[in-house]
XYZ file of C-alpha atoms in Angstrom:
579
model
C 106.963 337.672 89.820
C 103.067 336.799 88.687
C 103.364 335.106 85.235
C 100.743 333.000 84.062
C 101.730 329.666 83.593
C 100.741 326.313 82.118
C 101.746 322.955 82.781
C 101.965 320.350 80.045
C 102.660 316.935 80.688
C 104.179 314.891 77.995
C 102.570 311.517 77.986
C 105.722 309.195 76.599
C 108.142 310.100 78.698
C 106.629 311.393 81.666
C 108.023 314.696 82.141
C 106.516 317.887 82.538
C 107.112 321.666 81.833
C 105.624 325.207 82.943
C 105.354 327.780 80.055
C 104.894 331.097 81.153
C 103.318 334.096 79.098
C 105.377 336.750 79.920
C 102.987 339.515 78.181
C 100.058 338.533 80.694
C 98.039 337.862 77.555
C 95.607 334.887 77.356
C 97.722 331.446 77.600
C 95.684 329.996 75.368
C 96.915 332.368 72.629
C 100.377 331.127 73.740
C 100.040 327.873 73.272
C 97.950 328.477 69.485
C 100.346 330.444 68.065
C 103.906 330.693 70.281
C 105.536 327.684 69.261
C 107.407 326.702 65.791
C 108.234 323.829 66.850
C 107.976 321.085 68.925
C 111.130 318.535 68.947
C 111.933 315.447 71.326
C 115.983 315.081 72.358
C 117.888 313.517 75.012
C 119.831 315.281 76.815
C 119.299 319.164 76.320
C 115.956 321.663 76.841
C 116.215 325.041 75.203
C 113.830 327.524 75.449
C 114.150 330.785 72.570
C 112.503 333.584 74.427
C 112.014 337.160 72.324
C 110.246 338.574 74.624
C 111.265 342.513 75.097
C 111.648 341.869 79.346
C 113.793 339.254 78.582
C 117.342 339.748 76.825
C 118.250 335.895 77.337
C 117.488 334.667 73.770
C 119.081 331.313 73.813
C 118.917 329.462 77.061
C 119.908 326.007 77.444
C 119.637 323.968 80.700
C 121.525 320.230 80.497
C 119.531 317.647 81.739
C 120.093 314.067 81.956
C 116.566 313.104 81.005
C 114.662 312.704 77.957
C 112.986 315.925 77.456
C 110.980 318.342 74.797
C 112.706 321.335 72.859
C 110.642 324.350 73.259
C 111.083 327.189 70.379
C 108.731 329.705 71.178
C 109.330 333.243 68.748
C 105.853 334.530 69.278
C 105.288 333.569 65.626
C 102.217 332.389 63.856
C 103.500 330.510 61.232
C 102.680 326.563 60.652
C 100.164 326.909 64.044
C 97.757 324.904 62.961
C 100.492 321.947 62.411
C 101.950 322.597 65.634
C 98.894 322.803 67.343
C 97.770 319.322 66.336
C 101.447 318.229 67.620
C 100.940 319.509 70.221
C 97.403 317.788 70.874
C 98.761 314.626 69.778
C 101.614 314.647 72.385
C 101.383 316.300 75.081
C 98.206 316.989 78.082
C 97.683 320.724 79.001
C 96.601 319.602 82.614
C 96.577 322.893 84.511
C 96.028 326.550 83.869
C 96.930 329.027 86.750
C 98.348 331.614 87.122
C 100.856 331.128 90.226
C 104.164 332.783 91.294
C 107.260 331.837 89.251
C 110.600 331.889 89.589
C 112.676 333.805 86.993
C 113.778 330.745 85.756
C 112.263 330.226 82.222
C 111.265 326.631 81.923
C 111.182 324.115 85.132
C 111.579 320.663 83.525
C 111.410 317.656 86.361
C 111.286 313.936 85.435
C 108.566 312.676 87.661
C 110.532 309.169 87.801
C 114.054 310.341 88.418
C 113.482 313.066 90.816
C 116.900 312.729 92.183
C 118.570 312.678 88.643
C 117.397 316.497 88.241
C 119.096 318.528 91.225
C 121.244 319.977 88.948
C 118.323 321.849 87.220
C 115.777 322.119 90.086
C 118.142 325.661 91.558
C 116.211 327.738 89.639
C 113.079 326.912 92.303
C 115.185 328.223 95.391
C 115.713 331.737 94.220
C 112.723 332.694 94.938
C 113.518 333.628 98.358
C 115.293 336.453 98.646
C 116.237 336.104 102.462
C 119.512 333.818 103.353
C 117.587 331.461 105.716
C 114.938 330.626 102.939
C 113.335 327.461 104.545
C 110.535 326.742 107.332
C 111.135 325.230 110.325
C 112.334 321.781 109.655
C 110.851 319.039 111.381
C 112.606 316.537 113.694
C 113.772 315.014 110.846
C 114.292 317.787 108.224
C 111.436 318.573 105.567
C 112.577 321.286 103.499
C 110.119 323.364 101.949
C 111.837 324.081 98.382
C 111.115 320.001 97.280
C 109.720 319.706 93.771
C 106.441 318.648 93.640
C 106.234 315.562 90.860
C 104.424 312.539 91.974
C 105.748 309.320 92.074
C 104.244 306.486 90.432
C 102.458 304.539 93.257
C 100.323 301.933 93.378
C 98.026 303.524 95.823
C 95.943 299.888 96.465
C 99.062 298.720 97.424
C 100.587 301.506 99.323
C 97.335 302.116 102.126
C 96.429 298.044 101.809
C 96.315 298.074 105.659
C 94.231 301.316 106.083
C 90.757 301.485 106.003
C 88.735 304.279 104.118
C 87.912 305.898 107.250
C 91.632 305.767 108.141
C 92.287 307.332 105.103
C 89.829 310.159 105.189
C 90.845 310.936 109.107
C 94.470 311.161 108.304
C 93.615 313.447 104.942
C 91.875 315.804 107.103
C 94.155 316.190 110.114
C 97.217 317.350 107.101
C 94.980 319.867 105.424
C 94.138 321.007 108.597
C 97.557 321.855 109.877
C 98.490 322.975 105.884
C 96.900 325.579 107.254
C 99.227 328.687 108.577
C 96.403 330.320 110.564
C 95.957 327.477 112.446
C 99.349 325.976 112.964
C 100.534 329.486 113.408
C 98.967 330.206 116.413
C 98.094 326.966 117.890
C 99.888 327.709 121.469
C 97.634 331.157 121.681
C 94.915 328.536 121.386
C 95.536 326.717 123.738
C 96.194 329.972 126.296
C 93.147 330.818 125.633
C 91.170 327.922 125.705
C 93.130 327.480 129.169
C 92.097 330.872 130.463
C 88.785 330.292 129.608
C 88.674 326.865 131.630
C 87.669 325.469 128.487
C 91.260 322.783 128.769
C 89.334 319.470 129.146
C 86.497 320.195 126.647
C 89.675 321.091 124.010
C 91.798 318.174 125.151
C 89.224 315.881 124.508
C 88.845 317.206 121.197
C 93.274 316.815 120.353
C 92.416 313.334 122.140
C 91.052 312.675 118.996
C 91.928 314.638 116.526
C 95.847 315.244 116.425
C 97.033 313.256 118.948
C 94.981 310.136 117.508
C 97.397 310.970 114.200
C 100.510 312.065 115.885
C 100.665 309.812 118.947
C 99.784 305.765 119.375
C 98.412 306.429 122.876
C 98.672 307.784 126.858
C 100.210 304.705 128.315
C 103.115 302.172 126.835
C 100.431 299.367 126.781
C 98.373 301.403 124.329
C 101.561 302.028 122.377
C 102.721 297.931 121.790
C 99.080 297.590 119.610
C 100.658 300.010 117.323
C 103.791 298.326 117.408
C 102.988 294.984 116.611
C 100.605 296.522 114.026
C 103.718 298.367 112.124
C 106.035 295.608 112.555
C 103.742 293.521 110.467
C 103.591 295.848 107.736
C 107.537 295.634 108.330
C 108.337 298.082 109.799
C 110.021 298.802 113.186
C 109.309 301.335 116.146
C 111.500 303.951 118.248
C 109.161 304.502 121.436
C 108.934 307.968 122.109
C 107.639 308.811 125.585
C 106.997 312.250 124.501
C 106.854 314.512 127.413
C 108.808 317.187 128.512
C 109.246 317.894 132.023
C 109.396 321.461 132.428
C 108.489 322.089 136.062
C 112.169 321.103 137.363
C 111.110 318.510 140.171
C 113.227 315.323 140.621
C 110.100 313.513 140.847
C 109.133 314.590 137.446
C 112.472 313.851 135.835
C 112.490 310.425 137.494
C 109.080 309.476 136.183
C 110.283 309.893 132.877
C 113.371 308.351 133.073
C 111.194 305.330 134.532
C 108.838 305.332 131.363
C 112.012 305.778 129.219
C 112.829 302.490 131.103
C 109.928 301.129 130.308
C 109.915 301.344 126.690
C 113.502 299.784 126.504
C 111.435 296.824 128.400
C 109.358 296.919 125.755
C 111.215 297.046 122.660
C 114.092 294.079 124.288
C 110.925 291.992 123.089
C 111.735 292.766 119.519
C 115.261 294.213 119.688
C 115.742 294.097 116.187
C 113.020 296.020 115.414
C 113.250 298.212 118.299
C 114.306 301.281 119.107
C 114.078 303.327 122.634
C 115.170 307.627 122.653
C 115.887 309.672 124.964
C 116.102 313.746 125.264
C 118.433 315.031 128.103
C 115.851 318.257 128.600
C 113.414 315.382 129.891
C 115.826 314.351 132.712
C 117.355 317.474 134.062
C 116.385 321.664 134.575
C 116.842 322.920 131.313
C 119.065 326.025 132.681
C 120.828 323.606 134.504
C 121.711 321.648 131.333
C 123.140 325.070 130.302
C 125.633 325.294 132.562
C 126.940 322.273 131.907
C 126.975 323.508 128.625
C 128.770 326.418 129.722
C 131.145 324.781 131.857
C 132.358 322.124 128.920
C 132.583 325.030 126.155
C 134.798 326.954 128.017
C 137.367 324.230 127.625
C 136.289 323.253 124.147
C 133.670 322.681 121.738
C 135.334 319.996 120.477
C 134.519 317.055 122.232
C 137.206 314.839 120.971
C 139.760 317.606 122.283
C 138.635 317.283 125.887
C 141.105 315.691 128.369
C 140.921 312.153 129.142
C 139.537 312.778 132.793
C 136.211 314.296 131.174
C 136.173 310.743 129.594
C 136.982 308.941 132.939
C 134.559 310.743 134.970
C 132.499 313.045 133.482
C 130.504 314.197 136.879
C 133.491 315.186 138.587
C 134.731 317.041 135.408
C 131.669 319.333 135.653
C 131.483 319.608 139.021
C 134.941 320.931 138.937
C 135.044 323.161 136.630
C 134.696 326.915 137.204
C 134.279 330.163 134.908
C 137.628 332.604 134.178
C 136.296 335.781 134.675
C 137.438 338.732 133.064
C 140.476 339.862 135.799
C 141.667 336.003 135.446
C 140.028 334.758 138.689
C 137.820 331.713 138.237
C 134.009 332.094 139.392
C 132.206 328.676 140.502
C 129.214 328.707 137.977
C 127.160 325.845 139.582
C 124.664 326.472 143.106
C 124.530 323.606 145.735
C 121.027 322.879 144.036
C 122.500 322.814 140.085
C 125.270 319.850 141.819
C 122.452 317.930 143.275
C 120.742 317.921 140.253
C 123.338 317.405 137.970
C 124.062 314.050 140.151
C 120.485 312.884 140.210
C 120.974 313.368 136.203
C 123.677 311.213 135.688
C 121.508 308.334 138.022
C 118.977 308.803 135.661
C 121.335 308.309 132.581
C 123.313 305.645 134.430
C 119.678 303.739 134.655
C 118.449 304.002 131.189
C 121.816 303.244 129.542
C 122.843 299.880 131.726
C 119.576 298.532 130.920
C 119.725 299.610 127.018
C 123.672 297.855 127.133
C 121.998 294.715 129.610
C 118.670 293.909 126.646
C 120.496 294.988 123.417
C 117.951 297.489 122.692
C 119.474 300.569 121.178
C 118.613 304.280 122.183
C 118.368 307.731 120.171
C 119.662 310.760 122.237
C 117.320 313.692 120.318
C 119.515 316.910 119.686
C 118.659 320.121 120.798
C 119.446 323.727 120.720
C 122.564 324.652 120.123
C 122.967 325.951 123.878
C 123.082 322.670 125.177
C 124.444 320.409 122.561
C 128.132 320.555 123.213
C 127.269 318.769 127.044
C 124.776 316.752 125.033
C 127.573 315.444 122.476
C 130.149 315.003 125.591
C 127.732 312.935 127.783
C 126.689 311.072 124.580
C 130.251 309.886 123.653
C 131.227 309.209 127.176
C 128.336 306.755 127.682
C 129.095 305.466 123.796
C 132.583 304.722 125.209
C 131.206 302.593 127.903
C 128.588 301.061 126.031
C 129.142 300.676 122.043
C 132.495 298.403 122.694
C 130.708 295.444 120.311
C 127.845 297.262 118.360
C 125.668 300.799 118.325
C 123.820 300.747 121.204
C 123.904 304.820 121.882
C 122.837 306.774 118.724
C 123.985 310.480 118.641
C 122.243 312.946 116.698
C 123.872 314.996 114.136
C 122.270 318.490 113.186
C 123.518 318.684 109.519
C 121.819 322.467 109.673
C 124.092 323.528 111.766
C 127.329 325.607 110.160
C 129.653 322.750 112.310
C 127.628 319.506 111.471
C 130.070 317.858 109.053
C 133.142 318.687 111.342
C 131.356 317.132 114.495
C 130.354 314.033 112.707
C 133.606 313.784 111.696
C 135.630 314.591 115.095
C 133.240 312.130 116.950
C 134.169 309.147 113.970
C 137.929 310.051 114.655
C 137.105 309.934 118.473
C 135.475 306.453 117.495
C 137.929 304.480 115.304
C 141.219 306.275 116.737
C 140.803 307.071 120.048
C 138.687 304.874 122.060
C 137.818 301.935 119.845
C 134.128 302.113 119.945
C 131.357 301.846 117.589
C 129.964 305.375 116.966
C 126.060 305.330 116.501
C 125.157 308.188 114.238
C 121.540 310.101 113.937
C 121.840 312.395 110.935
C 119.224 314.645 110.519
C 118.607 318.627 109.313
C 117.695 320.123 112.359
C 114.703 321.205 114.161
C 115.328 324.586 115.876
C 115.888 327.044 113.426
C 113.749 329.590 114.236
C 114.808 329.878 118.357
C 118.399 329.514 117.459
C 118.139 332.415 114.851
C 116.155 334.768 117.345
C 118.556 334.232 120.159
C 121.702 334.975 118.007
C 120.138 338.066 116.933
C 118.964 338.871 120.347
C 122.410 338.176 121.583
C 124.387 339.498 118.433
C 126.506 336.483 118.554
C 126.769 334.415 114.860
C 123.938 332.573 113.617
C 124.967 328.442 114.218
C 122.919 327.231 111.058
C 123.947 327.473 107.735
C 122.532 330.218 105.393
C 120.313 328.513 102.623
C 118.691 325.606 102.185
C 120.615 324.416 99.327
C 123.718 323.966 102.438
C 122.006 322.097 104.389
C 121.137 319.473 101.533
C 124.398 319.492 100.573
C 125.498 318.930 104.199
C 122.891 316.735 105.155
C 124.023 314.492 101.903
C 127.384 314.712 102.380
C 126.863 313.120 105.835
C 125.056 310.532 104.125
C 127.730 309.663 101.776
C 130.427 309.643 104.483
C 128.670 307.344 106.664
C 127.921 304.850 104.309
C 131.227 304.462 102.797
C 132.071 303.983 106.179
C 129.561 300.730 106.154
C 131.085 300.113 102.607
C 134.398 299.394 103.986
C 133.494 297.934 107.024
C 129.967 296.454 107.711
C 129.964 296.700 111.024
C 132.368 299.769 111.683
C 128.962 302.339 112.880
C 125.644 302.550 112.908
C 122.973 304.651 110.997
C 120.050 306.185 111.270
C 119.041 307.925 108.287
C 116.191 310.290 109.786
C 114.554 312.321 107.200
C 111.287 313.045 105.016
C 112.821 314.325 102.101
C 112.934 312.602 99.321
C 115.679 313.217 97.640
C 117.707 312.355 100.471
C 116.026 309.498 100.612
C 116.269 308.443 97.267
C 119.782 309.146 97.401
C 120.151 306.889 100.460
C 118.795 304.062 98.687
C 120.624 304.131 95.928
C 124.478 304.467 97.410
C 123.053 301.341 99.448
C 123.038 299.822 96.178
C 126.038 301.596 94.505
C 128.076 300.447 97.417
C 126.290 297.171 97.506
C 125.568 297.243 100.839
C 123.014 294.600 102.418
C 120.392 296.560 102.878
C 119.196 294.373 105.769
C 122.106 295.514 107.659
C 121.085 296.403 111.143
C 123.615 298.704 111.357
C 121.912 300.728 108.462
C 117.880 302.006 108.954
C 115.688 304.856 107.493
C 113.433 306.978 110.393
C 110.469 308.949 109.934
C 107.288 309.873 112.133
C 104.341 308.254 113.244
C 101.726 310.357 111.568
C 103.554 311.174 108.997
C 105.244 310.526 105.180
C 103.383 306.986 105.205
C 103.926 306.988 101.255
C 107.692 307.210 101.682
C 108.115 304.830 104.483
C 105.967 301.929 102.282
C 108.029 302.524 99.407
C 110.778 301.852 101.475
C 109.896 298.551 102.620
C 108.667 297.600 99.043
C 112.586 298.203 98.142
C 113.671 295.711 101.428
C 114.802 298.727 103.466
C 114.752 299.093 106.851
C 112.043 301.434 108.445
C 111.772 302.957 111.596
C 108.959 305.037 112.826
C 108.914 307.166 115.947
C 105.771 306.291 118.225
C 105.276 308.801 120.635
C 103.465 308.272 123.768
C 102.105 310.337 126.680
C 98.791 311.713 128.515
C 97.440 314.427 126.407
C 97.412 317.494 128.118
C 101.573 316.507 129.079
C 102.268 315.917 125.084
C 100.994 319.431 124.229
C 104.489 320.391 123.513
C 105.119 317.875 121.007
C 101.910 318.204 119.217
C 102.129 321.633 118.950
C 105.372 321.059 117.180
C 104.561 318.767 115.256
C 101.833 320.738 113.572
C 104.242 323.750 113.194
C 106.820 321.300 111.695
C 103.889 319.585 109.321
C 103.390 323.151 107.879
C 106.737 323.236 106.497
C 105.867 319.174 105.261
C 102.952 320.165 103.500
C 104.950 322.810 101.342
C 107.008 320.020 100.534
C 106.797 316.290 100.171
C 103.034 316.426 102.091
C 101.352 317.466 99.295
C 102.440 314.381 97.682
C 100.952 312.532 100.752
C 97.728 314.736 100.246
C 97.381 313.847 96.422
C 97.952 309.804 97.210
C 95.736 309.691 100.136
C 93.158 311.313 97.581
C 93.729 309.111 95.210
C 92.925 305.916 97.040
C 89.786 307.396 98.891
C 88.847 308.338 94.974
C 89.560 304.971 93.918
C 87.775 303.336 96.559
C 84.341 305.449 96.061
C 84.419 305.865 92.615
């Protein structure tokens, strides 16, 4: 629906509020002679609307913010007097006319952004189709965020960047705003490749969006970074971020030898330190599959599966076989699929001993939903082995997905109950929703993630609230990593840490966002004593293609949400710097 719209701003208690002219005449006529009167109360915003599309004549929306009563009749009388009110209270700061909800007034408190959930629905209907978000990134960034700024001290917030820094990092954000261009980035690159134009482009990402994505090609290049952020306080979760897709051992094991390196690394600062791992980078993808394959057909409940799949998980895959459909059991794996599946679990065996033998704990990234049942089960077994005193193996949770709460939950049961072990949780929204919703249509079978956005806040909060009253009861009972660049979630992070009065300098409790990325949240999170995490991804260029490309397909989706806040404070400080 194309209304136009105004936004006034009232200037004493910072909240704002769109009036739309339903009648497409000039706002300006609107706001002259449409309202009566203009009244300040606490608790309630209602909005008389006679207009003849409209047969709701006496809306009222509770808030719990102060707020300004709207009584708009289309009537003339006493405009001049409410005019000057007006004037005298309240900015007019944008004309446009922009697409509107059906809503009739969006009221947001630009201070208590997570206070106003309960009247910030109206902005998610405008989507008619169930799965009404973009792709989230690796660590969720809904699209559907409101869009009030926060009250920053810019100076403050980008003290340790320079102008240029600024200016470079503005640019790269517009630039991949852009759905053109983030759209069809791999085509791109195809053709740039076809062309035998690849080094001339991948100098240009050398220093364009891997300069703002990644902290360098080798691990050496990485530790500047490091020690940079770490001053600023806040820690680092090395990401050697390359995918080895052409299925040769030597390729898996030279990742699984930089993974080792950047445990090496962080067991100089363990405390600030974080190493990850994703099981696609150590093993055939298809073969991954099978395994997948092979464990579902028992269960996809991990904390279900017998005790021998505990014991020893390598001979529980390799013995396991298919039922076909005339009861006689087929042999899924090759001879080559069982030699790789044991040069896999070397490779895990190597990076987890060393995690368990410097204290450094590990994130094992989730992925589709095709392999995540094996990637759950390999996760817990080594958690078993590993997290007897404290989280060394972190587990990621896709709160997305239709079964999130229910595995977060088994695998805590599995944890406290079962096998007395400290469960390290990842929580984050998910970032595969477009491939998972193409194959279940391509397949027919049921779509894993939940319908709407507003489930998988509610999930992905829920989550949030569960683990930490697990912390509340016992400081020490799990660990948490609290990945996400949405504010809300955020905000609402922060303040059950306080609720609860947890020590927020728990190490058992950290936030974790991406290099590159949501620099104004992460800041305001150490100005509150929190503790930060960013993921610093590392790699040759044209072998972190992948993950760029991702990342400026996920950053799309960022920028319709919380990166237009990051836009409009990275403005402001270049402003305040020139002018």
């Amino acid at each position: 629906m194309i209304k136009n719209t105004v936004r006034i701003i009232n200037k004493n208690s910072n909240t704002f509020i769109n009036i739309r002219n339903n009648n497409n005449n000039n706002i300006n006529s609107s706001l002259r002679g449409g309202f009566s009167t203009i009244k300040r109360f606490n608790t309630t915003l209602n909005h008389n609307n006679n207009n003849n599309n409209n047969n709701n004549s006496n809306i009222q929306t509770p808030i719990s913010i102060n707020s300004t009563i709207i009584n708009n009749n289309n009537n003339n009388n006493n405009s001049s007097n409410n005019k000057n009110n007006l004037i005298n209270d309240l900015n007019v700061v944008k004309f446009s006319t922009i697409s509107t909800p059906n809503s009739i007034l969006d009221t947001l408190n630009e201070n208590q952004s997570n206070q106003t959930n309960n009247v910030n629905n109206n902005n998610n209907n405008n989507n008619s189709n169930n799965n009404n978000f973009e792709k989230d990134d690796k660590f969720g960034t809904p699209n559907n965020q409101n869009n009030n700024k926060l009250d920053l001290d810019t100076s403050k917030l980008y003290v340790s960047k320079s102008t240029s820094e600024l200016f470079f990092t503005f640019m790269i954000l517009k630039v991949c705003s852009f759905n053109f261009i983030s759209d069809n980035s791999q085509k791109f690159l195809n053709l740039f490749e076809k062309l035998g134009l690849s080094k001339p482009l991948n100098f240009f990402i050398k220093y364009s969006f891997f300069k703002q994505f990644c902290a360098g090609e080798t691990i050496r290049e990485t530790e500047i970074f490091t020690e940079k952020l770490n001053k600023l306080g806040i820690g680092t979760i090395l990401d050697y971020a390359i995918e080895e897709l052409a299925g040769s051992s030597e390729g898996f094991d030279s990742v699984a030898e930089n993974i080792c390196e950047t445990i090496r690394v962080a067991a100089k600062n363990p405390t600030n330190s974080f190493s990850c791992v994703k099981f696609t980078g150590l093993v055939t993808p298809s073969v991954l599959e099978k395994m997948n394959t092979l464990v579902s057909n028992v269960t996809t409940n991990v904390s279900e599966l017998p005790i021998e799949s505990f014991n020893s998980p390598l001979d529980f895959y390799l013995n396991q076989s298919l039922k076909q459909a005339n009861g006689e059991e087929q042999p899924l794996l090759t001879s080559k699929d069982i030699k790789e599946i044991k040069e896999f679990f070397n490779r895990m065996d190597k990076i987890f001993e060393l995690c368990h033998q410097r204290s450094v704990p590990i994130l094992v990234d989730a992925e589709q939903s095709y392999y995540q049942v094996a990637i759950h089960h390999l996760t817990m077994f080594y958690s078993v082995k590993y997290n007897k005193e404290k989280p060394i193996l972190y587990n990621t949770y896709q709160m997305y997905l239709v079964n999130g709460m229910n595995v977060l939950k088994q695998h805590f049961e599995l944890s406290s109950k079962k096998f007395n072990f400290k469960l390290g949780a990842k929580i984050v929204r998910g970032a595969y929703m477009v491939t998972e919703s193409e194959r279940s249509q391509r397949l027919s079978t049921e779509n894993p993630i939940l319908p709407t956005i507003q489930d998988t806040h509610k999930s992905y909060n829920t989550a949030l609230d569960f683990l930490l009253n697990q912390i509340k009861s016992d400081p020490n009972s799990i660990g948490i990593m609290i990945a996400s660049h949405n504010e809300d979630s955020i905000n609402l992070g922060t303040k059950l840490i306080k609720q609860y009065k947890i020590d927020p300098t728990n190490p058992n409790i950290q936030f974790g966002q991406l290099f590159g990325m949501a620099d104004f949240l992460s800041f305001n999170l150490v100005d509150q004593h929190q503790r930060i995490f960013k993921y610093v991804p590392f790699g040759p260029v044209e072998e972190v293609l992948p993950y760029l490309i991702r990342r400026m397909h996920e950053n799309k989706g960022f920028i319709g949400s919380n990166s237009d806040k990051e836009l409009f404070y990275l403005k402001k400080e270049i402003k305040r710097r020139l002018f």
